[in-house]
Coordinates of C-alpha atoms and ligand atoms in Angstrom, one line a residue:
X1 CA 83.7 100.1 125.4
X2 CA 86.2 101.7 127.1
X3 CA 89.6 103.0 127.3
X4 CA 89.9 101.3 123.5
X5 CA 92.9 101.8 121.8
X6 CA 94.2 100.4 118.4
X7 CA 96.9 100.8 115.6
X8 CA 97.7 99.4 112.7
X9 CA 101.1 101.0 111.6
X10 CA 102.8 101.7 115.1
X11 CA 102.6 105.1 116.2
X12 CA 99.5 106.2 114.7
X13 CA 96.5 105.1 116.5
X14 CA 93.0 104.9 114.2
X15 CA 91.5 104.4 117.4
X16 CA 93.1 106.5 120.7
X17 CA 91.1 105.9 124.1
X18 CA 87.7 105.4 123.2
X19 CA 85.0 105.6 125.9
X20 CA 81.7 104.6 124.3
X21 CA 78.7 103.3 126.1
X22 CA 75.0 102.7 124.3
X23 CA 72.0 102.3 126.3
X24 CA 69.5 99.5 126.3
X25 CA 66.7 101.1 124.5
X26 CA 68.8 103.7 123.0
X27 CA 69.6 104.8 119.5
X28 CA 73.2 105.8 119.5
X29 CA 74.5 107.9 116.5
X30 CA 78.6 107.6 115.4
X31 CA 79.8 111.1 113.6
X32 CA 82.6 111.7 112.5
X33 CA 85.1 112.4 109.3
X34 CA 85.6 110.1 106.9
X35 CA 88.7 108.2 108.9
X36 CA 88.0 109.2 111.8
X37 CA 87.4 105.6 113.0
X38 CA 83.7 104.9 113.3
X39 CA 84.1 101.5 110.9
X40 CA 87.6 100.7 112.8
X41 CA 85.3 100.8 116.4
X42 CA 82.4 99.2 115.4
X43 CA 84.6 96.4 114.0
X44 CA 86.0 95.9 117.3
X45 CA 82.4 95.8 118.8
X46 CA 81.7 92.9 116.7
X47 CA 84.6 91.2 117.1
X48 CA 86.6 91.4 113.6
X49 CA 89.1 93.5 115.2
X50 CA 91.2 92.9 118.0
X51 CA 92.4 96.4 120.0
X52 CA 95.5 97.2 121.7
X53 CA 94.3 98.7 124.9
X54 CA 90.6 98.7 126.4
X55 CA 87.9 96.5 127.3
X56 CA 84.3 95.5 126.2
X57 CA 81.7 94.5 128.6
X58 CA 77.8 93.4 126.8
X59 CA 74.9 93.5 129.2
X60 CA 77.3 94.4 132.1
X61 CA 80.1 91.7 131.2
X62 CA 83.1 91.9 130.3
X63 CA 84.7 90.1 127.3
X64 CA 87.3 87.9 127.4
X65 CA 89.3 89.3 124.8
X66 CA 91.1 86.0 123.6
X67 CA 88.0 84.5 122.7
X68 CA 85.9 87.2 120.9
X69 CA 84.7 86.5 117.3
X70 CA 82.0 87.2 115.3
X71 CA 80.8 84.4 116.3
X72 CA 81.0 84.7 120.0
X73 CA 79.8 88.7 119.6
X74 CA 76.4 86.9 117.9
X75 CA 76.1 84.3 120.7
X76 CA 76.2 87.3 123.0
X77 CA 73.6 89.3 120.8
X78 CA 75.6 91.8 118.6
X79 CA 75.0 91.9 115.1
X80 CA 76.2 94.4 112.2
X81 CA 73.9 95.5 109.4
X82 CA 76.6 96.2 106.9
X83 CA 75.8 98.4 103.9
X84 CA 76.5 95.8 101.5
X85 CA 74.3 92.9 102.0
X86 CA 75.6 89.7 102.9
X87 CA 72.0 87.9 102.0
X88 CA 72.5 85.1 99.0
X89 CA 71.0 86.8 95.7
X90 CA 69.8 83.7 94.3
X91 CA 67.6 82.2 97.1
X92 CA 64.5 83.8 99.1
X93 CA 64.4 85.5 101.8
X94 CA 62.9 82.7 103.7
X95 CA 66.0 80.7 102.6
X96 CA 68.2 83.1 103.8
X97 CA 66.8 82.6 107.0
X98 CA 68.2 79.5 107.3
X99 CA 72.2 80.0 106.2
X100 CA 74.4 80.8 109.3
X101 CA 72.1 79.5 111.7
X102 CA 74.0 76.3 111.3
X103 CA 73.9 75.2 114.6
X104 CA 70.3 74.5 114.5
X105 CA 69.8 73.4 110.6
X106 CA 68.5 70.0 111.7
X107 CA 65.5 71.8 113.4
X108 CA 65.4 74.3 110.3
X109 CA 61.9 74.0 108.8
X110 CA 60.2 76.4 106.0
X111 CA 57.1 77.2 107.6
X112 CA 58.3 77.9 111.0
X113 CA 60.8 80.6 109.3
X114 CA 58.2 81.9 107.3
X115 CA 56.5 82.4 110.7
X116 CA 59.2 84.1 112.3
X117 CA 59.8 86.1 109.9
X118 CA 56.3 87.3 109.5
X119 CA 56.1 87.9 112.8
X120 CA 59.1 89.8 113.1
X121 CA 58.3 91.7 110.1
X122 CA 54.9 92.9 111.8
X123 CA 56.1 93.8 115.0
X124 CA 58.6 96.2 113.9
X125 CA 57.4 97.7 110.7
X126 CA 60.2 95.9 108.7
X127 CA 57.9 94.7 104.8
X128 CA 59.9 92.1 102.8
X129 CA 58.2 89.6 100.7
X130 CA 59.2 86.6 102.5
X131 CA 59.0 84.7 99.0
X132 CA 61.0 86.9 97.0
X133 CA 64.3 86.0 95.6
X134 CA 66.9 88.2 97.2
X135 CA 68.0 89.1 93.8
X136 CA 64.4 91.1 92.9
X137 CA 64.6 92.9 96.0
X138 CA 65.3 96.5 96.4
X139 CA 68.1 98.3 98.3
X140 CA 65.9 98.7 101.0
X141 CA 64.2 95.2 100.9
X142 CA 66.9 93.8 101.0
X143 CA 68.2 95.7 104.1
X144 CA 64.8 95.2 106.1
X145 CA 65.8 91.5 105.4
X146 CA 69.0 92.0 106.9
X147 CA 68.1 93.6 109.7
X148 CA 65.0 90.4 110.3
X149 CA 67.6 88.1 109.9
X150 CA 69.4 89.7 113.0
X151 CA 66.7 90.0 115.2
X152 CA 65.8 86.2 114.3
X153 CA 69.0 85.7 115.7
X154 CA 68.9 87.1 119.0
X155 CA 70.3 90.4 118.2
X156 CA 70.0 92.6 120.8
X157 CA 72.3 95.5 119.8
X158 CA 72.5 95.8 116.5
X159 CA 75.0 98.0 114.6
X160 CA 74.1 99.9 111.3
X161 CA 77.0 101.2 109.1
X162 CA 75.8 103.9 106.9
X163 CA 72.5 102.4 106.4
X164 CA 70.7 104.9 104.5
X165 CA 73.8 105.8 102.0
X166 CA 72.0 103.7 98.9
X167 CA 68.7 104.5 100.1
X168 CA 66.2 106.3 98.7
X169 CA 64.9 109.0 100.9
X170 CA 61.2 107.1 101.2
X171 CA 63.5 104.5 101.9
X172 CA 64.8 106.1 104.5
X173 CA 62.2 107.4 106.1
X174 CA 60.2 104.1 106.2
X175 CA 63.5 102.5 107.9
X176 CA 63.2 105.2 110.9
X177 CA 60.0 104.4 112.8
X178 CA 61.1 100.7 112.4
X179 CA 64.5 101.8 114.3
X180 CA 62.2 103.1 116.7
X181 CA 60.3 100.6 117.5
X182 CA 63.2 98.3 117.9
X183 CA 64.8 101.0 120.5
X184 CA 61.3 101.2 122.4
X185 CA 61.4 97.1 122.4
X186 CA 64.6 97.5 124.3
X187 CA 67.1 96.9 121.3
X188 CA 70.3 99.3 121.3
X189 CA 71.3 100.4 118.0
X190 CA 74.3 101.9 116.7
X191 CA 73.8 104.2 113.6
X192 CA 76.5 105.6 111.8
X193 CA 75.9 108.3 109.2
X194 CA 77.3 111.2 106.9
X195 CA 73.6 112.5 107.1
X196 CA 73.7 114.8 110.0
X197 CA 69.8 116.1 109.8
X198 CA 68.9 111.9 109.9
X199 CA 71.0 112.0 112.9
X200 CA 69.0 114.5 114.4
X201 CA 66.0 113.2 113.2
X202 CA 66.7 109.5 114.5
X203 CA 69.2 109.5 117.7
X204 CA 68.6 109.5 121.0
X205 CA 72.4 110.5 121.6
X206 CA 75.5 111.7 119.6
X207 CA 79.2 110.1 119.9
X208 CA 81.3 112.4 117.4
X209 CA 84.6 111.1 116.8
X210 CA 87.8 113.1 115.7
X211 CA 91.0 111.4 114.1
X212 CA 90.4 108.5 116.5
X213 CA 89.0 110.0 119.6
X214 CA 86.2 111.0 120.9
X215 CA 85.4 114.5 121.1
X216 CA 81.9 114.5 122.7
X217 CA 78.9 112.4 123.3
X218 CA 76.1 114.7 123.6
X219 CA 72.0 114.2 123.6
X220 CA 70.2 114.5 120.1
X221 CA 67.5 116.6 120.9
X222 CA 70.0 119.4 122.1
X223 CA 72.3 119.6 119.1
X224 CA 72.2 121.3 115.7
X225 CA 73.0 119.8 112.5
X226 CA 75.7 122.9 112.6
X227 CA 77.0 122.3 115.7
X228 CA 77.7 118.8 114.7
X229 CA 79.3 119.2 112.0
X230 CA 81.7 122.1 113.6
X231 CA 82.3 119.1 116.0
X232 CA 83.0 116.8 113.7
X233 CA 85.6 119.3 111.4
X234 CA 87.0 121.1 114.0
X235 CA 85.9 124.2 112.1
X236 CA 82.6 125.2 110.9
X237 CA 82.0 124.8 107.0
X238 CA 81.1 127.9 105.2
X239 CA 77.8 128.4 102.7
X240 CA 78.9 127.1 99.2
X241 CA 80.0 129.4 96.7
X242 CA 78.7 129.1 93.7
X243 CA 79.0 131.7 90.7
X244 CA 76.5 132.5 88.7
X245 CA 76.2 130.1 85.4
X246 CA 77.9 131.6 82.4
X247 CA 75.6 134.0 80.3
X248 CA 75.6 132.3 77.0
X249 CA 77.1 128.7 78.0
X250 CA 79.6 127.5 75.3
X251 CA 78.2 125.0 72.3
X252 CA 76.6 121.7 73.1
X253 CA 79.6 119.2 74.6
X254 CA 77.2 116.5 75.6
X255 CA 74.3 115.3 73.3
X256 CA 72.2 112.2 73.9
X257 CA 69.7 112.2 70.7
X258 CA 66.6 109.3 70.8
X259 CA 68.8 107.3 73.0
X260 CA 67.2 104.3 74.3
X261 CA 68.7 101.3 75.7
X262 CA 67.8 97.8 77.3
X263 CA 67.0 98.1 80.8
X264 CA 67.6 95.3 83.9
X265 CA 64.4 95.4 84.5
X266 CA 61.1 96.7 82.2
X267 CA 60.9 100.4 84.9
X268 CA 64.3 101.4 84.2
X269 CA 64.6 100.4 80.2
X270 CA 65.7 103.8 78.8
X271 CA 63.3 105.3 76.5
X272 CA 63.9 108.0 73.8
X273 CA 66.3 110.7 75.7
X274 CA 67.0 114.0 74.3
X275 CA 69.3 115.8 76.1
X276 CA 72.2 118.6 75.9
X277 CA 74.5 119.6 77.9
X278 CA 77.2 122.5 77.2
X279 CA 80.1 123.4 78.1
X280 CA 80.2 125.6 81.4
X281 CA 76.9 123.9 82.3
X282 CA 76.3 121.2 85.4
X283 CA 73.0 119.4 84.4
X284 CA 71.4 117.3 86.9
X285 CA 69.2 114.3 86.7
X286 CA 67.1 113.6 89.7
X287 CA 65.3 110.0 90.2
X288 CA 65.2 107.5 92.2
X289 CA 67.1 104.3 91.2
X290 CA 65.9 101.9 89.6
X291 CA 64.9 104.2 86.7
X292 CA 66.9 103.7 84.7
X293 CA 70.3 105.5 86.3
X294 CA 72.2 102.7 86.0
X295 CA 71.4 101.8 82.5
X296 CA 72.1 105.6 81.2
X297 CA 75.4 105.4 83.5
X298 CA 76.7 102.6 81.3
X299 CA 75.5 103.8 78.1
X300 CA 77.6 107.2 78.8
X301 CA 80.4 104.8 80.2
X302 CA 80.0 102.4 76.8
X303 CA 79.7 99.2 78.5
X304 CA 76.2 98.9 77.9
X305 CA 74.6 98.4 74.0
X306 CA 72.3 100.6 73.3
X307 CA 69.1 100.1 70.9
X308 CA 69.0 103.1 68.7
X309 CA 70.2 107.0 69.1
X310 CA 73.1 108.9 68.9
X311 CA 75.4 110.3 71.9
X312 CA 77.1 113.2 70.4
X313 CA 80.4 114.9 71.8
X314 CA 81.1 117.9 70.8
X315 CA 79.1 117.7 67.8
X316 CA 80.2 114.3 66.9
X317 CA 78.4 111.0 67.3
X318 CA 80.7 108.5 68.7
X319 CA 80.2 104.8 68.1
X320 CA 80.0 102.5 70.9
X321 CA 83.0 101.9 73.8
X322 CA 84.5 102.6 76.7
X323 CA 88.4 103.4 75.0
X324 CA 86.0 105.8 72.2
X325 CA 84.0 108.1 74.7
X326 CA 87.3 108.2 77.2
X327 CA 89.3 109.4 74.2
X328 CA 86.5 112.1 73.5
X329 CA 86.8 113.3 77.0
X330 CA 84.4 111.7 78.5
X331 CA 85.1 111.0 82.3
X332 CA 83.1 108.7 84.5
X333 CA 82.5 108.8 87.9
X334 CA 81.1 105.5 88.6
X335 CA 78.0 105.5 91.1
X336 CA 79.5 102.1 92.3
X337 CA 83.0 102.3 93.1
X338 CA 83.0 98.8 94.8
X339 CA 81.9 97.3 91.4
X340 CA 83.3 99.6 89.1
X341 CA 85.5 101.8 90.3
X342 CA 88.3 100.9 92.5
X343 CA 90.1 97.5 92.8
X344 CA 91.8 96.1 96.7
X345 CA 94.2 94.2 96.5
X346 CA 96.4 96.9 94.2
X347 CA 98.0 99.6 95.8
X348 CA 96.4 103.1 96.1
X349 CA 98.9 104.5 93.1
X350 CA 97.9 101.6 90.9
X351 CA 94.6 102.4 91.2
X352 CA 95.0 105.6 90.3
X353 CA 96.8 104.5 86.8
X354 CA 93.9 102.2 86.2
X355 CA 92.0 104.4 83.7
X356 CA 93.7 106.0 81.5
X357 CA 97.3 107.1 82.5
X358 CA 98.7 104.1 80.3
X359 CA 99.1 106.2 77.4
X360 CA 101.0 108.8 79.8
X361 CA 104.8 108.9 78.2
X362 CA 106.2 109.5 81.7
X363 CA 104.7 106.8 83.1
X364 CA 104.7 104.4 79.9
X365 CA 107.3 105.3 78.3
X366 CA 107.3 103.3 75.1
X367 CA 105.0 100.7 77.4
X368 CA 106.8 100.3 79.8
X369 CA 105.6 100.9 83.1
X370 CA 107.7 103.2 86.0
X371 CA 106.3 103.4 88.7
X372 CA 108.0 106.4 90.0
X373 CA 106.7 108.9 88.6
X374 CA 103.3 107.0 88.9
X375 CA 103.9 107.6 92.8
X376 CA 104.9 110.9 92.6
X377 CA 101.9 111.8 90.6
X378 CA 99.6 109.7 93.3
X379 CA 101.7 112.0 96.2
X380 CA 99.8 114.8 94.5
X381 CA 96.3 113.8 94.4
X382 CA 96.6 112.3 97.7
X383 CA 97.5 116.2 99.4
X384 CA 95.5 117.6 97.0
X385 CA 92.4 115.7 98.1
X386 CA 93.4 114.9 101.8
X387 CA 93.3 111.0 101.5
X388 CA 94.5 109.3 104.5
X389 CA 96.5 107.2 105.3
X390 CA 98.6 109.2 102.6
X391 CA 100.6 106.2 101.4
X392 CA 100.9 105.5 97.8
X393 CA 101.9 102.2 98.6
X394 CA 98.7 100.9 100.8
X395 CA 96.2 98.8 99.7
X396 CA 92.9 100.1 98.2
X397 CA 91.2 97.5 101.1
X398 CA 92.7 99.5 104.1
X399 CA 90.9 102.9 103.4
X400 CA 88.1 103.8 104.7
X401 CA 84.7 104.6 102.2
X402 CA 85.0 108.2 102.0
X403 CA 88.6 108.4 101.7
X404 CA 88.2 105.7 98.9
X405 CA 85.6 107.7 97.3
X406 CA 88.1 110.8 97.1
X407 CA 90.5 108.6 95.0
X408 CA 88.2 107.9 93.0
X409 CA 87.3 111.5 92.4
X410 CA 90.9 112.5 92.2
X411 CA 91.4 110.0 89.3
X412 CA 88.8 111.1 87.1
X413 CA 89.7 114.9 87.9
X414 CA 93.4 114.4 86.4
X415 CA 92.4 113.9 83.0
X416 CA 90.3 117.5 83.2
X417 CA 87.3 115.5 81.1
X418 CA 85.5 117.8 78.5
X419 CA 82.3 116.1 79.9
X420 CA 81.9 114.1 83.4
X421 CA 79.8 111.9 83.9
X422 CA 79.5 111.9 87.7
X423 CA 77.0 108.9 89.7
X424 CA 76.3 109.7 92.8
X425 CA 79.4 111.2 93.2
X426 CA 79.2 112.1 97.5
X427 CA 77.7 109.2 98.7
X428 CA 79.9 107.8 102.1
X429 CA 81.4 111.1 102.1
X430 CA 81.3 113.6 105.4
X431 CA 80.2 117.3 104.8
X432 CA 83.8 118.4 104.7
X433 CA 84.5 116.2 101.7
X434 CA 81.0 116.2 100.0
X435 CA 81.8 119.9 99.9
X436 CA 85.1 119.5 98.6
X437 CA 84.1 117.6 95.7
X438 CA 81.1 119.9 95.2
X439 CA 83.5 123.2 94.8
X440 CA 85.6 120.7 92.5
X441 CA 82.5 120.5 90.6
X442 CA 82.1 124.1 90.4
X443 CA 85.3 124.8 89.5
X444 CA 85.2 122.1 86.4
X445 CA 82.3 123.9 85.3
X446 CA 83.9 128.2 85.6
X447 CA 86.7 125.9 83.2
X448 CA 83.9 125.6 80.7
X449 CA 83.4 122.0 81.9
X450 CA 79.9 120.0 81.1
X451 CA 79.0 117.9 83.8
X452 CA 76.2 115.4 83.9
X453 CA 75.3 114.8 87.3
X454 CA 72.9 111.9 87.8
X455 CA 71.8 111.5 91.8
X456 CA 69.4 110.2 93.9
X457 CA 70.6 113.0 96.5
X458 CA 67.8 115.3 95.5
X459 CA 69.5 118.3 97.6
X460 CA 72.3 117.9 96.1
X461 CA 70.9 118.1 92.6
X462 CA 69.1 121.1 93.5
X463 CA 72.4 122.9 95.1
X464 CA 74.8 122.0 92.2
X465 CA 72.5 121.8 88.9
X466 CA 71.9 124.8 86.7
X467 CA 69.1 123.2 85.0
X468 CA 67.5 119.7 86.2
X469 CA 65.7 116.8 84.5
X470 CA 63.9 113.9 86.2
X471 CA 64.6 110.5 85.0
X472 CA 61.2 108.7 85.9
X473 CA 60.2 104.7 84.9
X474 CA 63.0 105.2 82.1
X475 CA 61.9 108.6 80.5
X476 CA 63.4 112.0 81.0
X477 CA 61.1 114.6 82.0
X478 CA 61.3 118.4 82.2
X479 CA 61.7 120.2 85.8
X480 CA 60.3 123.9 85.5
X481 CA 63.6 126.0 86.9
X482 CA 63.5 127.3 89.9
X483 CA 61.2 124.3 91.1
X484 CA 61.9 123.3 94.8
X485 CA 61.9 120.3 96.4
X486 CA 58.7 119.4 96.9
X487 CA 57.7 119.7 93.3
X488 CA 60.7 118.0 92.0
X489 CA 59.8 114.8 94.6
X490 CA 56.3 115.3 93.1
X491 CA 57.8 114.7 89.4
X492 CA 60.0 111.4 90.3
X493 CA 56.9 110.1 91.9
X494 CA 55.0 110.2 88.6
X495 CA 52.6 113.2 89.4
X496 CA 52.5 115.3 86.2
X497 CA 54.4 118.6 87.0
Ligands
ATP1 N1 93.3 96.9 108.2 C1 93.8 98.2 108.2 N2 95.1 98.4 108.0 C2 95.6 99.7 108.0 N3 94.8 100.8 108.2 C3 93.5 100.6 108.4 C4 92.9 99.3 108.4 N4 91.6 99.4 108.6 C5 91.3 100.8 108.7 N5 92.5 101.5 108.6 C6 92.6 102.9 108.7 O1 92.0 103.4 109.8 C7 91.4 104.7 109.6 C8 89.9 104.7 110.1 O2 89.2 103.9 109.1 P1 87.6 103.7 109.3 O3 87.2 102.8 108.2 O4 87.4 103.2 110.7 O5 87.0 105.1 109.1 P2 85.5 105.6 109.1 O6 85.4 106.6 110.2 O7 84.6 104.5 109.1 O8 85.5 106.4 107.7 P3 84.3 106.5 106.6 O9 83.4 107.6 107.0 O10 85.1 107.0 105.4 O11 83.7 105.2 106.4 C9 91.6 105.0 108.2 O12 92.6 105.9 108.1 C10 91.9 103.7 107.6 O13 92.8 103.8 106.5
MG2 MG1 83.3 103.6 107.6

């Protein structure tokens, strides 16, 4: 790629003079800040987006810029792995084999793509069961499945947007020696990531982008995690502060009393929890998902039914629903902001009225909505917490994930809950931000705050939480304080502690 250029309000390029070029054979890591352009490029490299300026040449040639399409940029052998899958949930992954490939359907024959696909699968370390519906696959299955689907294509560079964000880290670490083996076959990947230690870990080289240009492409083995991230910020981000827990905490805020709960599947149905969690106090709950997260996420949210138990606030049991525990104080950062969070399509400053602010008098008065003061109030969050493009009137679909996530944090933050309930509340976010909304966290809590956090980041459990649980196959289970990684991975595993 080079000399690429592209704006989408005049004047203020997302993308200013990029010069990128990635190897055959060659894993190529994109850093940057959340905005800085990483999605914005790569969506020009597979054809969604048109640019201003530049050109693209694949395999030494140069693309005719009037005609480039997804569909050409597959023909030619680029393919994006995007973090949400685009498989069909309800057929297998053999089946999936056969959607898109329409140009061939006639010749489309079950056994031969069960072949393939076994082969594939073999050759580069990629397990799926070829017979499973997309639906009962995993995060990660259904990635692996993804990424087969590609190479069945032809793929020969093959872009990976924040692949390991909703990974586990065994996960993650299984996806690595198959990206590899795919570099050592002579595939170029692209991997972009928050994660700067996989970067290290996984890249052959480094492009870190800055507010739309590139500020250096440098070799992986030669580069710190540190030094990338100064790169990245501009600055270099200090150790986080963190006072020490209050002596006595405050009274329980947050009780969960023989809670149990249907599960989506039998490994995460939630069984008997006891739990407190006081005010002052940030109590973590490390697992791996699947465990029943999800399920104690929507109890706590009261969109799911439980079976029998109490949740108690402040010393009060609350019946069931959402408008019941909100009114309590009880604010939800949902682990899913595509799904249950945030809503494209309405502009940035309605989705920050969406929960809650309705029975604000200045922006309802007597019911009815004005929406200046609605702007005005989204003006704040959006300095307060950076979010770019800072335009109360833009779409929630133009911003990119992290700066979606922010808003998201923002909203929940206005209401100052008596208890958060925050789901993995840094995933897509850089370092700069993650930190942000860690010291947010922090802060929440020196208020005399509760916060539940439940995360599958186990680091950032163990950096935040003043006292950790495990949630394992639907049970919670005691951490012995001070326990360090290692032991806690041992826990979630099922090893007795
Ligand atoms: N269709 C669009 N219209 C207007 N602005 C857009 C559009 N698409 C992206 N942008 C803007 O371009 C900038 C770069 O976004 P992009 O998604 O490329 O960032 P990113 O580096 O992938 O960030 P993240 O790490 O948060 O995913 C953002 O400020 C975003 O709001
Ligand atoms: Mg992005």
């Amino acid at each position: 790629m080079a000399g690429i250029s592209k704006s989408f309000v005049p004047g203020n390029p997302v993308l200013d003079d990029i010069h990128l070029s990635v190897e055959v054979g060659e894993v190529h890591a994109i850093l940057g800040e959340n905005g800085a352009g990483k999605s914005t490029l790569m969506n020009v490299l597979i054809g969604l987006v048109r640019p201003d300026r530049g050109h693209l040449a694949l395999h030494g040639v140069v693309v005719d810029p009037d005609t480039y399409s997804p569909a050409r940029a597959a023909e030619l052998g680029v393919a994006m792995v995007h973090q949400h899958s685009t498989l069909i949930p309800a057929m297998t992954v053999e089946e999936n084999f056969f959607y898109g490939a329409t140009q061939r359907a006639w010749r489309f024959h079950p056994s031969s793509a069960r072949r393939r696909l076994r082969a594939l699968s073999e050759r580069f370390g990629l397990e799926v069961p070829a017979g499973a519906r997309v639906d009962d696959l995993s995060v990660g299955q259904r990635q692996r499945a993804e990424i087969l689907r590609a190479l069945d294509r032809g793929a020969r560079i093959l872009i990976l947007d924040e692949p390991t964000a909703a990974l586990t880290p065994g996960e993650a670490e299984q996806l690595f020696p198959a990206l590899r083996r795919l570099r050592d076959a002579g595939r170029s990947l692209v991997f972009i990531s928050h994660k700067l230690d996989e970067v290290e870990a996984v890249a052959d080289r480094v492009t870190v982008l800055r507010r739309g240009r590139v500020v250096d492409t440098l070799s992986a083995q030669a580069v710190e995690a540190q030094q990338l991230g100064r790169l990245m910020l501009g600055r270099d981000l200090p150790a986080l502060a963190r006072a020490p827990a209050p002596e006595r905490p405050e009274g329980p805020r947050l009780e969960l009393r023989g809670l149990s709960a249907p599960g989506l599947r039998e490994a995460s149905r939630l069984r008997d929890l006891n739990l407190t969690v006081h005010g002052g106090e940030i109590v973590g709950i490390a697992g791996i998902d699947g465990n029943g997260q999800r399920e104690l996420e929507e109890v706590l949210a009261g969109v799911r039914a439980r079976t029998s138990g109490e949740i108690r606030v402040e010393g009060r049991a609350l019946e069931p629903g959402v408008r019941r525990l909100r009114d309590a104080g009880v604010g939800h950062l949902s682990g899913e902001r595509e799904r249950a969070g945030l809503i494209p399509g309405l502009r940035l400053y309605e989705n920050l009225i969406l929960k809650g602010t309705y029975d604000d008098e200045s922006v309802f008065p007597r019911g009815w909505f004005r929406p200046g003061p609605a702007r005005a109030a989204a003006r704040r969050r959006i300095a307060d917490y950076g979010i770019v493009p800072p335009d109360p009137d833009a779409d929630m679909a133009v911003f990119s994930g992290g700066n979606a996530q922010k808003l998201a944090v923002a909203r929940e933050f206005e209401r100052e809950p008596r208890v958060l309930v925050a789901v993995n509340p840094t995933r897509g976010l850089d370092v700069g931000s993650a930190r942000f909304v860690h010291e947010r966290f922090l802060a929440l809590r020196s208020r005399g705050g509760a916060v539940l956090l439940i995360s599958t980041e186990l680091d950032e459990v163990l950096s935040l939480a003043d006292r950790v649980v495990a949630l394992v196959r639907g049970r919670l289970r005691e951490v012995p304080a001070g326990a360090d990684r290692a032991a806690v991975g041992a826990i979630l595993l099922g090893a007795s502690p």
